[in-house]
């Protein structure tokens, strides 16, 4: 029967082995089977970016990835960003200090996307930041504070993680 | 939202994938980057009973730039293509236009061949393949065939692929010396599908355009090759008069449909403006180093 599969996935440094339905999305797997509920679902068709996680070092839409496709992968979600001593990741701190979130629903996706972007481009222009974040929608904070928070990381050493 | 049931296979070699696809026939689908298929599955716009995930087939993850052509295997992602130095150098049109496809997270997964097989009329890659005079390599359990770009695209979201057949590679000939490129598209938000776009390759010799290939994006039926405009451009110096005349030809040749993003006349207008912008880029480059 090709409708269930056992997969091994490392999420935020922890190894899991689970049997999943082949039609389960990675997002539902992370939220409902592993209980990392910080990964959010907005649209479930790739448009809003709320479900963005890092898979093998690249940001992906977890609503457009099947859980079975993550077999063998290393995944980082919002829960994996904080430092080992419990302090915030520098970009989480920047979002906090810059009031770059209101309800916070969109924030996990923004952070995962921004971390990948800053690794590639540690000293971006505002236009580059806007382009990089264009796939993430926020319905309440407005974008300026988010763009400013990411810009405030500009020129700082690339944050470790994800 | 949840896809309807399907049987899932993730073979690690092409032969097995082709057998699975052949057995499934019209009930089977290839899963590549999933950036178009997964939304359609989640919304149950399509309900295939067999999914053949090709992501484990290492041989398809191959990007080769040779002296004569560029070969892009079925697992090459948009992000891989646009970052590849040989592509940026030899096929700058592909690298530049890829930057306008969706958003970074989607470019990390979506594939060039998937975009070509999907043939969304607003997508960039089908038109780029036509502009660059490329070829699709299709395979099935029964064998392989090469299909020139213009025979491959067959109306909106439709191609000449047969059931059981898949795209294993697309090929782009190396542009001739003196080839200059331009690309322009309009979308309301960064990363959205284009409402209209234009891609051009103009081959210059001594300041004169010997041949131009111009393709319009977003007109409803897949890539639209603007042949009348190409005729106007050939023999010109890509001067302002020729560019305006070419844009006029495009406006009268296209027949875009109407949807929530724009009326037919708005799309027609944009097709002309995008043509002008793409040609102006090509012209600037022709007068610069004649390269790129
Ligand atoms: C929010 C959002 C915005 C987007 N914006 C754009 C945009 O601006 N421009 C753009 O061009 N695209 C855009 N896309 C689509 C994206 O580029 C996809 O990557 C692309 O259309 C399909 O590639 P894929 O590898 O993801 O294919 P999949 O989603 O895996 O497959 C798409 C279809 O093609 C078939 N298929 C895939 N690969 C093959 C193959 N090798 N042989 C035969 N059939 C195959 C599948 O069976 C399916 O029917 C967007 C997507 C999203 C979610
Ligand atoms: S929930 Fe995945 S992009 Fe919106
Ligand atoms: S902070 Fe509420 S959606 Fe962005």
Short mmCIF file of C-alpha atoms and ligand atoms in Angstrom, two decimals:
data_model
loop_
_atom_site.label_atom_id
_atom_site.label_comp_id
_atom_site.label_asym_id
_atom_site.label_seq_id
_atom_site.Cartn_x
_atom_site.Cartn_y
_atom_site.Cartn_z
CA UNK A 1 0.00 0.00 0.00
CA UNK A 2 1.56 3.22 -1.11
CA UNK A 3 -0.60 5.38 1.12
CA UNK A 4 1.46 5.45 4.29
CA UNK A 5 5.15 5.77 4.76
CA UNK A 6 7.56 5.80 7.67
CA UNK A 7 9.85 8.80 7.61
CA UNK A 8 12.80 10.02 9.62
CA UNK A 9 13.06 13.74 10.10
CA UNK A 10 15.23 15.95 12.27
CA UNK A 11 13.34 19.00 13.48
CA UNK A 12 15.15 21.67 15.46
CA UNK A 13 17.94 19.19 16.18
CA UNK A 14 15.63 16.43 17.45
CA UNK A 15 15.26 13.20 15.47
CA UNK A 16 11.78 11.78 14.85
CA UNK A 17 10.56 8.62 13.18
CA UNK A 18 6.87 8.58 12.30
CA UNK A 19 4.47 6.82 9.99
CA UNK A 20 2.47 9.36 8.00
CA UNK A 21 -0.25 9.38 5.41
CA UNK A 22 1.30 10.22 2.04
CA UNK A 23 -1.12 13.09 1.51
CA UNK A 24 -0.19 14.82 4.79
CA UNK A 25 1.46 18.18 4.22
CA UNK A 26 4.72 18.96 5.95
CA UNK A 27 2.88 21.80 7.69
CA UNK A 28 0.24 19.50 9.20
CA UNK A 29 2.95 17.00 10.12
CA UNK A 30 4.96 19.64 11.98
CA UNK A 31 1.93 21.09 13.73
CA UNK A 32 -0.25 18.10 14.44
CA UNK A 33 2.12 15.16 14.68
CA UNK A 34 5.12 16.92 16.22
CA UNK A 35 3.18 19.70 17.98
CA UNK A 36 5.45 22.50 16.86
CA UNK A 37 2.53 24.85 16.45
CA UNK A 38 4.64 27.93 15.75
CA UNK A 39 4.50 27.12 12.04
CA UNK A 40 1.27 28.75 10.90
CA UNK A 41 -1.10 28.10 8.04
CA UNK A 42 -2.71 31.01 6.26
CA UNK A 43 -3.67 30.11 2.74
CA UNK A 44 -2.48 26.53 2.18
CA UNK A 45 -1.69 27.27 -1.42
CA UNK A 46 1.66 28.98 -1.36
CA UNK A 47 0.67 32.63 -1.35
CA UNK A 48 1.00 33.95 2.22
CA UNK A 49 4.31 32.55 3.48
CA UNK A 50 3.10 31.94 7.06
CA UNK A 51 4.08 28.25 6.82
CA UNK A 52 7.68 28.88 5.71
CA UNK A 53 10.24 26.59 7.35
CA UNK A 54 13.85 25.84 6.58
CA UNK A 55 14.49 22.42 5.00
CA UNK A 56 18.11 21.38 4.48
CA UNK A 57 19.12 25.02 4.70
CA UNK A 58 16.62 26.39 2.19
CA UNK A 59 13.34 28.11 2.98
CA UNK A 60 10.31 26.18 1.74
CA UNK A 61 6.53 26.44 1.95
CA UNK A 62 5.53 23.62 4.28
CA UNK A 63 1.98 23.74 2.88
CA UNK A 64 3.37 22.92 -0.59
CA UNK A 65 5.64 20.12 0.61
CA UNK A 66 4.45 16.65 1.54
CA UNK A 67 5.64 15.25 4.85
CA UNK A 68 6.97 12.19 2.99
CA UNK A 69 9.18 14.51 0.94
CA UNK A 70 10.95 15.56 4.13
CA UNK A 71 12.21 12.01 4.74
CA UNK A 72 15.84 12.33 5.79
CA UNK A 73 15.70 16.11 5.94
CA UNK A 74 16.77 18.58 8.60
CA UNK A 75 14.12 21.13 9.37
CA UNK A 76 14.20 24.32 11.39
CA UNK A 77 11.00 25.97 12.56
CA UNK A 78 10.48 29.10 14.61
CA UNK A 79 10.89 26.99 17.77
CA UNK A 80 14.44 26.19 16.70
CA UNK A 81 15.64 29.76 16.37
CA UNK A 82 16.41 30.70 19.95
CA UNK A 83 19.92 30.17 21.22
CA UNK A 84 20.79 27.21 23.43
CA UNK A 85 20.77 29.38 26.54
CA UNK A 86 17.18 30.35 25.76
CA UNK A 87 17.96 33.88 24.60
CA UNK A 88 16.44 35.15 21.38
CA UNK A 89 17.99 34.86 17.96
CA UNK A 90 19.29 38.30 16.95
CA UNK A 91 16.59 38.71 14.34
CA UNK A 92 13.87 37.80 16.83
CA UNK A 93 15.34 40.50 19.06
CA UNK A 94 15.33 42.97 16.17
CA UNK A 95 11.65 42.23 15.44
CA UNK A 96 10.80 42.67 19.12
CA UNK A 97 12.69 45.94 19.50
CA UNK A 98 11.36 47.30 16.21
CA UNK A 99 7.69 46.44 16.89
CA UNK A 100 7.75 44.37 13.73
CA UNK A 101 4.84 42.21 14.81
CA UNK A 102 1.38 42.77 16.09
CA UNK A 103 -0.59 39.51 16.25
CA UNK A 104 2.52 37.55 15.25
CA UNK A 105 0.74 35.13 12.94
CA UNK A 106 2.99 35.92 10.00
CA UNK A 107 6.20 36.32 12.03
CA UNK A 108 7.59 32.76 11.92
CA UNK A 109 7.51 32.82 8.13
CA UNK A 110 9.10 36.26 7.95
CA UNK A 111 11.91 35.23 10.29
CA UNK A 112 12.79 32.03 8.45
CA UNK A 113 12.78 33.88 5.12
CA UNK A 114 14.80 36.80 6.47
CA UNK A 115 17.46 34.56 8.02
CA UNK A 116 18.06 32.75 4.73
CA UNK A 117 18.16 36.06 2.88
CA UNK A 118 20.61 37.70 5.31
CA UNK A 119 22.94 34.72 5.07
CA UNK A 120 23.19 35.31 1.34
CA UNK A 121 23.13 39.06 1.49
CA UNK A 122 24.33 40.36 4.88
CA UNK A 123 24.35 43.99 3.82
CA UNK A 124 21.21 44.50 1.72
CA UNK A 125 19.52 47.62 0.42
CA UNK A 126 15.94 48.34 1.41
CA UNK A 127 14.77 47.42 -2.08
CA UNK A 128 16.48 44.04 -1.78
CA UNK A 129 14.83 43.45 1.59
CA UNK A 130 11.42 44.28 0.15
CA UNK A 131 12.01 41.91 -2.75
CA UNK A 132 13.16 39.14 -0.41
CA UNK A 133 10.11 39.51 1.83
CA UNK A 134 7.62 39.88 -1.01
CA UNK A 135 6.40 36.31 -0.57
CA UNK A 136 5.30 36.88 3.02
CA UNK A 137 2.04 38.62 3.82
CA UNK A 138 1.26 40.45 7.04
CA UNK A 139 -2.33 41.47 7.62
CA UNK A 140 -1.88 43.72 10.62
CA UNK A 141 1.48 45.30 11.40
CA UNK A 142 2.07 46.95 8.08
CA UNK A 143 5.37 46.24 6.41
CA UNK A 144 7.55 49.22 7.26
CA UNK A 145 8.51 48.02 10.74
CA UNK A 146 9.29 44.56 9.36
CA UNK A 147 11.50 45.96 6.63
CA UNK A 148 13.20 48.25 9.18
CA UNK A 149 13.84 45.34 11.55
CA UNK A 150 15.51 43.35 8.80
CA UNK A 151 17.46 46.43 7.68
CA UNK A 152 18.69 46.86 11.25
CA UNK A 153 20.53 43.54 10.83
CA UNK A 154 22.31 44.88 7.79
CA UNK A 155 26.07 44.85 8.10
CA UNK A 156 25.99 42.70 11.22
CA UNK A 157 27.69 39.33 11.01
CA UNK A 158 25.38 36.75 9.44
CA UNK A 159 23.27 35.18 12.17
CA UNK A 160 23.95 31.52 12.82
CA UNK A 161 20.99 29.22 12.35
CA UNK A 162 18.36 27.71 10.14
CA UNK B 1 -7.40 21.65 2.88
CA UNK B 2 -6.27 18.21 1.98
CA UNK B 3 -5.54 16.51 -1.31
CA UNK B 4 -7.73 13.60 -2.34
CA UNK B 5 -6.11 10.18 -1.91
CA UNK B 6 -3.32 9.19 -4.23
CA UNK B 7 -0.72 6.48 -4.36
CA UNK B 8 2.70 7.98 -3.82
CA UNK B 9 5.91 6.74 -5.39
CA UNK B 10 9.36 8.24 -5.08
CA UNK B 11 11.58 6.16 -7.34
CA UNK B 12 15.32 6.81 -7.28
CA UNK B 13 15.89 6.19 -10.97
CA UNK B 14 14.33 7.41 -14.17
CA UNK B 15 13.50 3.97 -15.60
CA UNK B 16 11.27 3.13 -12.63
CA UNK B 17 9.61 6.54 -12.83
CA UNK B 18 8.79 6.04 -16.50
CA UNK B 19 7.32 2.59 -15.87
CA UNK B 20 5.16 3.99 -13.06
CA UNK B 21 4.00 6.86 -15.25
CA UNK B 22 3.31 4.52 -18.15
CA UNK B 23 1.22 2.22 -15.96
CA UNK B 24 -0.72 5.15 -14.51
CA UNK B 25 -1.44 6.77 -17.89
CA UNK B 26 -3.79 9.73 -17.59
CA UNK B 27 -4.31 9.07 -13.87
CA UNK B 28 -0.65 9.78 -13.08
CA UNK B 29 1.19 13.02 -12.43
CA UNK B 30 4.81 13.96 -11.98
CA UNK B 31 5.55 15.79 -8.73
CA UNK B 32 8.58 18.06 -9.23
CA UNK B 33 8.86 21.24 -7.14
CA UNK B 34 5.19 21.04 -6.21
CA UNK B 35 4.83 24.82 -6.38
CA UNK B 36 1.99 24.59 -8.87
CA UNK B 37 0.82 21.02 -8.35
CA UNK B 38 0.47 21.13 -4.55
CA UNK B 39 -1.90 24.12 -4.59
CA UNK B 40 -3.98 22.33 -7.24
CA UNK B 41 -4.00 19.16 -5.12
CA UNK B 42 -4.80 21.04 -1.91
CA UNK B 43 -7.75 22.73 -3.59
CA UNK B 44 -8.69 19.51 -5.40
CA UNK B 45 -8.55 21.19 -8.76
CA UNK B 46 -6.76 18.03 -9.85
CA UNK B 47 -7.14 14.60 -8.26
CA UNK B 48 -4.59 12.24 -9.81
CA UNK B 49 -4.65 8.73 -8.38
CA UNK B 50 -0.89 8.24 -8.76
CA UNK B 51 1.87 10.74 -7.91
CA UNK B 52 5.37 10.02 -9.13
CA UNK B 53 7.72 12.19 -7.09
CA UNK B 54 10.91 12.66 -9.12
CA UNK B 55 12.89 14.43 -6.37
CA UNK B 56 14.95 11.34 -5.51
CA UNK B 57 16.23 10.85 -9.07
CA UNK B 58 19.72 12.30 -8.78
CA UNK B 59 20.42 12.09 -12.53
CA UNK B 60 17.73 14.70 -13.19
CA UNK B 61 19.51 17.25 -11.01
CA UNK B 62 21.92 18.19 -13.74
CA UNK B 63 22.77 21.60 -15.15
CA UNK B 64 25.36 21.59 -17.92
CA UNK B 65 26.54 24.55 -19.95
CA UNK B 66 28.47 23.29 -22.97
CA UNK B 67 29.99 25.04 -25.97
CA UNK B 68 26.82 24.52 -28.04
CA UNK B 69 23.98 24.35 -25.57
CA UNK B 70 22.70 24.55 -22.03
CA UNK B 71 21.04 21.43 -20.67
CA UNK B 72 18.70 21.84 -17.73
CA UNK B 73 17.54 18.62 -16.07
CA UNK B 74 14.09 18.16 -14.55
CA UNK B 75 15.23 18.80 -10.98
CA UNK B 76 17.01 22.09 -11.57
CA UNK B 77 15.22 24.70 -9.45
CA UNK B 78 14.64 28.31 -10.43
CA UNK B 79 17.12 29.32 -7.69
CA UNK B 80 19.82 26.99 -9.10
CA UNK B 81 19.44 28.36 -12.61
CA UNK B 82 19.61 32.03 -11.71
CA UNK B 83 22.66 31.62 -9.48
CA UNK B 84 24.70 29.50 -11.89
CA UNK B 85 27.68 31.53 -13.17
CA UNK B 86 27.76 29.82 -16.59
CA UNK B 87 24.07 30.58 -17.09
CA UNK B 88 24.49 34.20 -16.04
CA UNK B 89 27.38 34.55 -18.46
CA UNK B 90 26.07 32.65 -21.48
CA UNK B 91 22.27 32.87 -21.13
CA UNK B 92 21.73 36.12 -19.19
CA UNK B 93 18.09 36.27 -20.30
CA UNK B 94 17.34 33.12 -18.30
CA UNK B 95 19.11 34.35 -15.19
CA UNK B 96 17.52 37.79 -15.26
CA UNK B 97 14.00 36.66 -15.98
CA UNK B 98 14.17 33.91 -13.34
CA UNK B 99 14.59 36.59 -10.74
CA UNK B 100 11.03 37.69 -11.52
CA UNK B 101 9.50 34.26 -10.94
CA UNK B 102 7.50 34.18 -7.74
CA UNK B 103 9.36 34.63 -4.44
CA UNK B 104 12.65 33.23 -3.15
CA UNK B 105 11.01 30.44 -1.16
CA UNK B 106 9.10 29.26 -4.21
CA UNK B 107 12.19 29.56 -6.42
CA UNK B 108 13.98 27.25 -3.96
CA UNK B 109 11.62 24.42 -4.91
CA UNK B 110 10.00 25.14 -8.26
CA UNK B 111 11.72 23.66 -11.30
CA UNK B 112 12.37 25.04 -14.76
CA UNK B 113 11.06 21.89 -16.45
CA UNK B 114 7.99 21.84 -14.18
CA UNK B 115 7.16 25.35 -15.24
CA UNK B 116 7.53 24.37 -18.89
CA UNK B 117 5.40 21.22 -18.48
CA UNK B 118 2.75 23.23 -16.62
CA UNK B 119 2.57 25.95 -19.31
CA UNK B 120 0.79 28.57 -17.26
CA UNK B 121 0.13 31.40 -19.74
CA UNK B 122 1.53 33.93 -17.26
CA UNK B 123 4.72 31.97 -16.55
CA UNK B 124 8.11 33.16 -17.76
CA UNK B 125 9.83 29.91 -18.72
CA UNK B 126 7.63 28.77 -21.61
CA UNK B 127 8.20 32.11 -23.35
CA UNK B 128 11.92 32.11 -22.58
CA UNK B 129 12.24 28.68 -24.15
CA UNK B 130 10.52 29.92 -27.30
CA UNK B 131 12.59 33.12 -27.41
CA UNK B 132 15.83 31.18 -27.07
CA UNK B 133 14.70 28.60 -29.64
CA UNK B 134 15.03 25.75 -27.17
CA UNK B 135 14.02 22.10 -27.21
CA UNK B 136 12.18 19.86 -24.79
CA UNK B 137 13.49 16.34 -24.25
CA UNK B 138 10.58 14.08 -23.31
CA UNK B 139 10.83 10.47 -22.22
CA UNK B 140 8.42 7.62 -21.65
CA UNK B 141 8.87 3.90 -21.07
CA UNK B 142 8.76 3.62 -24.87
CA UNK B 143 11.70 5.94 -25.57
CA UNK B 144 12.78 9.55 -25.95
CA UNK B 145 11.94 12.35 -28.31
CA UNK B 146 13.02 15.94 -28.78
CA UNK B 147 10.33 18.54 -29.29
CA UNK B 148 11.11 22.09 -30.50
CA UNK B 149 9.67 24.69 -28.12
CA UNK B 150 7.14 25.98 -30.58
CA UNK B 151 5.65 22.53 -31.16
CA UNK B 152 5.62 21.75 -27.46
CA UNK B 153 3.27 24.43 -26.14
CA UNK B 154 -0.25 23.67 -27.16
CA UNK B 155 -2.61 26.30 -25.77
CA UNK B 156 -3.40 27.27 -22.23
CA UNK B 157 -1.82 24.89 -19.68
CA UNK B 158 -1.54 22.29 -22.37
CA UNK B 159 1.47 20.70 -24.06
CA UNK B 160 2.20 17.98 -26.58
CA UNK B 161 3.30 15.56 -23.83
CA UNK B 162 1.47 12.25 -24.07
CA UNK B 163 0.12 10.35 -21.05
CA UNK B 164 3.00 8.44 -19.53
CA UNK B 165 5.53 10.89 -20.87
CA UNK B 166 7.58 13.41 -18.88
CA UNK B 167 10.08 16.18 -19.49
CA UNK B 168 13.56 15.00 -18.54
CA UNK B 169 15.51 17.99 -19.78
CA UNK B 170 15.23 21.25 -21.68
CA UNK B 171 17.99 22.55 -23.95
CA UNK B 172 18.86 26.07 -24.97
CA UNK B 173 21.28 26.62 -27.86
CA UNK B 174 24.15 28.98 -27.03
CA UNK B 175 23.12 32.40 -28.35
CA UNK B 176 25.03 33.53 -31.41
CA UNK B 177 27.73 36.14 -31.17
CA UNK B 178 26.11 39.56 -31.14
CA UNK B 179 22.92 38.35 -29.44
CA UNK B 180 21.39 40.97 -27.14
CA UNK B 181 18.57 40.40 -24.71
CA UNK B 182 15.74 42.26 -23.10
CA UNK B 183 13.08 41.22 -20.64
CA UNK B 184 10.25 43.19 -19.04
CA UNK B 185 7.12 42.19 -17.22
CA UNK B 186 4.41 43.90 -15.24
CA UNK B 187 2.81 42.55 -12.08
CA UNK B 188 0.98 44.46 -9.39
CA UNK B 189 3.10 43.08 -6.58
CA UNK B 190 6.68 41.87 -6.61
CA UNK B 191 6.74 38.18 -7.40
CA UNK B 192 3.18 37.87 -8.65
CA UNK B 193 2.46 36.22 -11.96
CA UNK B 194 2.90 38.73 -14.77
CA UNK B 195 -0.15 40.44 -16.25
CA UNK B 196 1.95 40.96 -19.37
CA UNK B 197 5.59 40.53 -20.28
CA UNK B 198 7.98 40.44 -23.22
CA UNK B 199 11.24 38.62 -23.88
CA UNK B 200 13.49 39.38 -26.81
CA UNK B 201 16.71 38.07 -28.32
CA UNK B 202 18.09 40.31 -31.06
CA UNK B 203 21.12 39.21 -33.01
CA UNK B 204 23.16 42.24 -34.03
CA UNK B 205 25.82 42.53 -36.68
CA UNK B 206 27.60 45.83 -37.28
CA UNK B 207 24.85 47.75 -35.49
CA UNK B 208 22.07 46.17 -37.55
CA UNK B 209 19.59 43.63 -36.22
CA UNK B 210 19.90 40.50 -38.35
CA UNK B 211 17.21 38.57 -36.57
CA UNK B 212 14.91 39.13 -33.63
CA UNK B 213 12.88 36.65 -31.62
CA UNK B 214 10.17 38.28 -29.53
CA UNK B 215 7.74 36.44 -27.28
CA UNK B 216 4.85 37.90 -25.30
CA UNK B 217 3.84 36.53 -21.88
CA UNK B 218 0.39 36.57 -20.30
CA UNK B 219 -1.83 36.66 -23.36
CA UNK B 220 -3.87 33.58 -22.41
CA UNK B 221 -2.76 30.80 -24.70
CA UNK B 222 0.81 30.32 -23.54
CA UNK B 223 3.85 31.83 -25.26
CA UNK B 224 2.93 34.19 -28.10
CA UNK B 225 5.61 34.62 -30.72
CA UNK B 226 5.25 38.11 -32.23
CA UNK B 227 6.33 37.34 -35.76
CA UNK B 228 5.05 40.52 -37.42
CA UNK B 229 7.04 42.60 -34.93
CA UNK B 230 10.11 40.44 -35.54
CA UNK B 231 9.86 41.23 -39.23
CA UNK B 232 9.78 44.96 -38.48
CA UNK B 233 12.87 44.68 -36.29
CA UNK B 234 14.99 42.65 -38.71
CA UNK B 235 17.21 45.01 -40.69
CA UNK B 236 16.66 47.93 -38.31
CA UNK B 237 19.20 49.36 -35.89
CA UNK B 238 16.72 48.88 -33.04
CA UNK B 239 16.14 52.62 -33.22
CA UNK B 240 13.16 54.36 -31.65
CA UNK B 241 11.11 54.22 -34.84
CA UNK B 242 11.57 50.47 -35.19
CA UNK B 243 10.77 49.90 -31.53
CA UNK B 244 7.53 51.88 -31.75
CA UNK B 245 6.55 50.07 -34.92
CA UNK B 246 7.26 46.69 -33.32
CA UNK B 247 5.15 47.59 -30.27
CA UNK B 248 2.30 48.60 -32.60
CA UNK B 249 2.54 45.23 -34.34
CA UNK B 250 2.38 43.47 -30.97
CA UNK B 251 -0.69 45.44 -29.89
CA UNK B 252 -2.55 44.53 -33.03
CA UNK B 253 -1.46 40.87 -33.01
CA UNK B 254 -2.28 39.85 -29.45
CA UNK B 255 -5.77 38.87 -28.40
CA UNK B 256 -5.66 38.66 -24.59
CA UNK B 257 -8.60 37.49 -22.52
CA UNK B 258 -10.12 39.27 -19.58
CA UNK B 259 -9.82 38.29 -15.93
CA UNK B 260 -9.70 39.80 -12.44
CA UNK B 261 -6.21 41.17 -13.11
CA UNK B 262 -7.12 43.21 -16.13
CA UNK B 263 -9.33 43.79 -19.11
CA UNK B 264 -8.41 42.69 -22.57
CA UNK B 265 -7.56 46.22 -23.72
CA UNK B 266 -5.40 46.84 -20.63
CA UNK B 267 -3.44 43.67 -21.31
CA UNK B 268 -3.01 44.61 -24.95
CA UNK B 269 -1.73 48.03 -23.94
CA UNK B 270 0.71 46.48 -21.46
CA UNK B 271 1.95 44.01 -24.07
CA UNK B 272 3.01 47.01 -26.17
CA UNK B 273 4.68 48.80 -23.26
CA UNK B 274 6.55 45.67 -22.17
CA UNK B 275 7.69 45.14 -25.76
CA UNK B 276 9.11 48.66 -25.84
CA UNK B 277 10.90 48.19 -22.53
CA UNK B 278 12.40 44.85 -23.51
CA UNK B 279 13.56 46.22 -26.86
CA UNK B 280 15.07 49.31 -25.25
CA UNK B 281 17.12 47.08 -22.96
CA UNK B 282 18.32 45.01 -25.89
CA UNK B 283 19.16 48.19 -27.81
CA UNK B 284 21.11 49.67 -24.89
CA UNK B 285 23.10 46.48 -24.63
CA UNK B 286 23.68 46.37 -28.37
CA UNK B 287 25.18 49.84 -28.21
CA UNK B 288 27.19 48.96 -25.11
CA UNK B 289 29.31 45.88 -25.41
CA UNK B 290 27.10 44.07 -27.90
CA UNK B 291 27.00 41.28 -25.44
CA UNK B 292 24.43 40.26 -22.94
C1 LIG C 1 2.65 32.15 -4.82
C2 LIG C 1 3.22 31.61 -6.10
C3 LIG C 1 3.65 32.50 -7.08
C4 LIG C 1 4.16 32.03 -8.29
N1 LIG C 1 4.57 32.94 -9.20
C5 LIG C 1 5.07 32.51 -10.36
C6 LIG C 1 5.53 33.42 -11.36
O1 LIG C 1 5.50 34.65 -11.16
N2 LIG C 1 5.99 32.92 -12.53
C7 LIG C 1 6.06 31.56 -12.74
O2 LIG C 1 6.50 31.17 -13.82
N3 LIG C 1 5.68 30.69 -11.84
C8 LIG C 1 5.19 31.11 -10.65
N4 LIG C 1 4.79 30.17 -9.73
C9 LIG C 1 4.87 28.73 -10.07
C10 LIG C 1 6.27 28.17 -9.91
O3 LIG C 1 7.17 28.81 -10.77
C11 LIG C 1 6.35 26.67 -10.17
O4 LIG C 1 7.63 26.31 -9.77
C12 LIG C 1 6.20 26.18 -11.58
O5 LIG C 1 5.07 26.66 -12.19
C13 LIG C 1 6.05 24.66 -11.63
O6 LIG C 1 7.22 24.03 -11.30
P1 LIG C 1 7.25 22.89 -10.22
O7 LIG C 1 8.55 22.22 -10.32
O8 LIG C 1 6.89 23.44 -8.90
O9 LIG C 1 6.14 21.88 -10.76
P2 LIG C 1 5.03 21.04 -10.00
O10 LIG C 1 4.18 21.92 -9.20
O11 LIG C 1 5.66 19.88 -9.33
O12 LIG C 1 4.21 20.52 -11.27
C14 LIG C 1 3.40 21.37 -12.06
C15 LIG C 1 2.75 20.56 -13.17
O13 LIG C 1 3.73 20.16 -14.13
C16 LIG C 1 3.86 18.75 -14.14
N5 LIG C 1 5.30 18.45 -14.19
C17 LIG C 1 6.27 18.94 -13.36
N6 LIG C 1 7.47 18.52 -13.75
C18 LIG C 1 7.27 17.74 -14.85
C19 LIG C 1 8.13 17.02 -15.72
N7 LIG C 1 9.45 17.03 -15.55
N8 LIG C 1 7.57 16.35 -16.76
C20 LIG C 1 6.22 16.35 -16.94
N9 LIG C 1 5.36 17.01 -16.15
C21 LIG C 1 5.88 17.70 -15.12
C22 LIG C 1 3.17 18.23 -12.89
O14 LIG C 1 2.66 16.94 -13.07
C23 LIG C 1 2.08 19.28 -12.70
O15 LIG C 1 1.00 19.00 -13.52
C24 LIG C 1 4.27 30.62 -8.52
C25 LIG C 1 3.86 29.72 -7.54
C26 LIG C 1 3.33 30.20 -6.34
C27 LIG C 1 2.88 29.21 -5.30
S1 LIG C 2 0.01 28.56 4.29
FE1 LIG C 2 1.71 28.06 3.09
S2 LIG C 2 2.01 29.83 1.94
FE2 LIG C 2 0.16 30.28 2.98
S1 LIG C 3 1.62 40.64 12.71
FE1 LIG C 3 -0.41 39.97 12.38
S2 LIG C 3 -0.30 39.13 10.40
FE2 LIG C 3 1.62 40.01 10.63
#
